[in-house]
Amino acid sequence: MNFWRTLSLVGIVTILTLLMGCVSKVSSIKLDQDALSDPNEGYLLLGINSDVSLTSIEISGPKNIKLTSADLREGSRYILV
């Protein structure tokens, strides 16, 4: 009987501890903001879905960009520029 009493006491304490963690108030550390220094700059997210083996992707414009397979993470199909 003493074993079952101890086991049930440990179970009750464990459940109460988990419930106390669920009711704790969580506050935000900071506001998540993307602050760009130049209003003419931004982000570009490219999705890559191709059966062809690509050597590189070149984007021409005021700033030329060349992306290679080294820019693509293993197992990912997206590049954030």
Tab-separated table of N, CA and C in Angstrom, residues 14-72:
chain	number	residue	atom	x	y	z
A	14	THR	N	3.321	15.749	-10.208
A	14	THR	CA	3.725	15.945	-11.602
A	14	THR	C	2.623	16.637	-12.397
A	15	ILE	N	1.397	16.196	-12.237
A	15	ILE	CA	0.274	16.808	-12.957
A	15	ILE	C	0.085	18.256	-12.529
A	16	LEU	N	0.173	18.530	-11.225
A	16	LEU	CA	0.034	19.907	-10.746
A	16	LEU	C	1.140	20.806	-11.278
A	17	THR	N	2.360	20.281	-11.355
A	17	THR	CA	3.478	21.064	-11.896
A	17	THR	C	3.235	21.400	-13.362
A	18	LEU	N	2.764	20.439	-14.135
A	18	LEU	CA	2.465	20.692	-15.547
A	18	LEU	C	1.341	21.708	-15.706
A	19	LEU	N	0.315	21.610	-14.880
A	19	LEU	CA	-0.791	22.558	-14.959
A	19	LEU	C	-0.357	23.965	-14.569
A	20	MET	N	0.529	24.083	-13.588
A	20	MET	CA	1.024	25.404	-13.191
A	20	MET	C	1.817	26.041	-14.325
A	21	GLY	N	2.540	25.244	-15.096
A	21	GLY	CA	3.276	25.766	-16.243
A	21	GLY	C	2.346	26.242	-17.343
A	22	CYS	N	1.185	25.624	-17.462
A	22	CYS	CA	0.235	26.010	-18.507
A	22	CYS	C	-0.466	27.325	-18.203
A	23	VAL	N	-0.600	27.685	-16.937
A	23	VAL	CA	-1.334	28.899	-16.590
A	23	VAL	C	-0.414	30.089	-16.367
A	24	SER	N	0.884	29.910	-16.550
A	24	SER	CA	1.821	31.020	-16.368
A	24	SER	C	1.623	32.055	-17.464
A	25	LYS	N	1.709	33.336	-17.102
A	25	LYS	CA	1.560	34.416	-18.073
A	25	LYS	C	2.854	34.546	-18.871
A	26	VAL	N	2.718	34.611	-20.170
A	26	VAL	CA	3.869	34.753	-21.056
A	26	VAL	C	3.789	36.126	-21.703
A	27	SER	N	4.896	36.860	-21.641
A	27	SER	CA	4.917	38.179	-22.271
A	27	SER	C	5.952	38.188	-23.391
A	28	SER	N	5.717	39.031	-24.368
A	28	SER	CA	6.611	39.134	-25.513
A	28	SER	C	7.904	39.824	-25.102
A	29	ILE	N	9.022	39.337	-25.614
A	29	ILE	CA	10.313	39.950	-25.320
A	29	ILE	C	10.437	41.279	-26.041
A	30	LYS	N	10.061	41.304	-27.304
A	30	LYS	CA	10.134	42.527	-28.100
A	30	LYS	C	9.202	42.384	-29.292
A	31	LEU	N	8.918	43.466	-29.929
A	31	LEU	CA	8.135	43.414	-31.155
A	31	LEU	C	9.032	42.969	-32.297
A	32	ASP	N	8.564	42.020	-33.080
A	32	ASP	CA	9.341	41.525	-34.213
A	32	ASP	C	9.121	42.460	-35.396
A	33	GLN	N	10.152	43.210	-35.727
A	33	GLN	CA	10.048	44.152	-36.830
A	33	GLN	C	11.237	43.977	-37.762
A	34	ASP	N	10.965	44.046	-39.046
A	34	ASP	CA	12.028	44.059	-40.045
A	34	ASP	C	12.268	45.505	-40.429
A	35	ALA	N	13.359	46.056	-39.970
A	35	ALA	CA	13.661	47.459	-40.254
A	35	ALA	C	14.717	47.521	-41.348
A	36	LEU	N	14.335	47.993	-42.510
A	36	LEU	CA	15.276	48.164	-43.610
A	36	LEU	C	15.810	49.586	-43.575
A	37	SER	N	17.103	49.729	-43.811
A	37	SER	CA	17.714	51.057	-43.756
A	37	SER	C	17.337	51.920	-44.959
A	38	ASP	N	17.056	51.301	-46.090
A	38	ASP	CA	16.714	52.038	-47.309
A	38	ASP	C	15.301	51.649	-47.754
A	39	PRO	N	14.402	52.612	-47.959
A	39	PRO	CA	13.041	52.259	-48.380
A	39	PRO	C	12.978	51.634	-49.774
A	40	ASN	N	14.052	51.709	-50.549
A	40	ASN	CA	14.086	51.100	-51.882
A	40	ASN	C	14.632	49.678	-51.852
A	41	GLU	N	14.888	49.149	-50.678
A	41	GLU	CA	15.390	47.786	-50.546
A	41	GLU	C	14.322	46.915	-49.908
A	42	GLY	N	14.449	45.608	-50.095
A	42	GLY	CA	13.485	44.682	-49.517
A	42	GLY	C	13.996	43.255	-49.595
A	43	TYR	N	13.094	42.318	-49.405
A	43	TYR	CA	13.429	40.905	-49.443
A	43	TYR	C	12.768	40.260	-50.654
A	44	LEU	N	13.379	39.194	-51.148
A	44	LEU	CA	12.823	38.430	-52.259
A	44	LEU	C	12.905	36.959	-51.885
A	45	LEU	N	11.765	36.274	-51.901
A	45	LEU	CA	11.719	34.848	-51.610
A	45	LEU	C	11.442	34.110	-52.911
A	46	LEU	N	12.382	33.261	-53.313
A	46	LEU	CA	12.241	32.487	-54.547
A	46	LEU	C	11.920	31.042	-54.200
A	47	GLY	N	10.918	30.486	-54.865
A	47	GLY	CA	10.613	29.072	-54.734
A	47	GLY	C	11.158	28.333	-55.941
A	48	ILE	N	11.939	27.284	-55.702
A	48	ILE	CA	12.574	26.524	-56.780
A	48	ILE	C	11.922	25.148	-56.842
A	49	ASN	N	11.302	24.834	-57.979
A	49	ASN	CA	10.705	23.524	-58.184
A	49	ASN	C	10.979	23.125	-59.626
A	50	SER	N	12.056	22.384	-59.837
A	50	SER	CA	12.469	22.058	-61.195
A	50	SER	C	13.046	20.653	-61.236
A	51	ASP	N	12.774	19.955	-62.329
A	51	ASP	CA	13.376	18.641	-62.554
A	51	ASP	C	14.708	18.771	-63.276
A	52	VAL	N	15.016	19.979	-63.727
A	52	VAL	CA	16.247	20.241	-64.460
A	52	VAL	C	17.338	20.618	-63.460
A	53	SER	N	18.531	20.122	-63.678
A	53	SER	CA	19.654	20.477	-62.817
A	53	SER	C	20.133	21.883	-63.174
A	54	LEU	N	19.918	22.823	-62.275
A	54	LEU	CA	20.293	24.213	-62.522
A	54	LEU	C	21.705	24.484	-62.011
A	55	THR	N	22.508	25.150	-62.817
A	55	THR	CA	23.844	25.554	-62.388
A	55	THR	C	23.771	26.828	-61.574
A	56	SER	N	22.986	27.788	-62.063
A	56	SER	CA	22.843	29.059	-61.352
A	56	SER	C	21.582	29.770	-61.820
A	57	ILE	N	21.171	30.745	-61.029
A	57	ILE	CA	20.060	31.635	-61.386
A	57	ILE	C	20.619	33.042	-61.362
A	58	GLU	N	20.450	33.763	-62.469
A	58	GLU	CA	20.958	35.130	-62.551
A	58	GLU	C	19.796	36.100	-62.650
A	59	ILE	N	19.823	37.129	-61.809
A	59	ILE	CA	18.796	38.168	-61.803
A	59	ILE	C	19.473	39.471	-62.188
A	60	SER	N	19.014	40.060	-63.299
A	60	SER	CA	19.605	41.316	-63.781
A	60	SER	C	18.733	42.485	-63.364
A	61	GLY	N	19.375	43.576	-63.006
A	61	GLY	CA	18.660	44.783	-62.611
A	61	GLY	C	19.660	45.833	-62.184
A	62	PRO	N	19.225	46.808	-61.392
A	62	PRO	CA	20.175	47.806	-60.888
A	62	PRO	C	21.330	47.151	-60.132
A	63	LYS	N	21.016	46.034	-59.460
A	63	LYS	CA	22.060	45.219	-58.832
A	63	LYS	C	21.917	43.816	-59.400
A	64	ASN	N	22.963	43.304	-60.007
A	64	ASN	CA	22.930	41.955	-60.562
A	64	ASN	C	23.178	40.946	-59.446
A	65	ILE	N	22.387	39.874	-59.463
A	65	ILE	CA	22.497	38.833	-58.444
A	65	ILE	C	22.681	37.495	-59.145
A	66	LYS	N	23.614	36.695	-58.662
A	66	LYS	CA	23.813	35.343	-59.179
A	66	LYS	C	23.707	34.374	-58.005
A	67	LEU	N	22.770	33.440	-58.103
A	67	LEU	CA	22.547	32.446	-57.063
A	67	LEU	C	22.983	31.086	-57.583
A	68	THR	N	23.711	30.352	-56.776
A	68	THR	CA	24.168	29.015	-57.154
A	68	THR	C	23.567	27.991	-56.200
A	69	SER	N	23.893	26.729	-56.421
A	69	SER	CA	23.376	25.672	-55.552
A	69	SER	C	23.872	25.833	-54.116
A	70	ALA	N	24.975	26.543	-53.919
A	70	ALA	CA	25.482	26.783	-52.565
A	70	ALA	C	24.543	27.688	-51.770
A	71	ASP	N	23.723	28.481	-52.465
A	71	ASP	CA	22.777	29.369	-51.793
A	71	ASP	C	21.507	28.646	-51.347
A	72	LEU	N	21.288	27.456	-51.870
A	72	LEU	CA	20.101	26.675	-51.536
A	72	LEU	C	20.458	25.678	-50.446
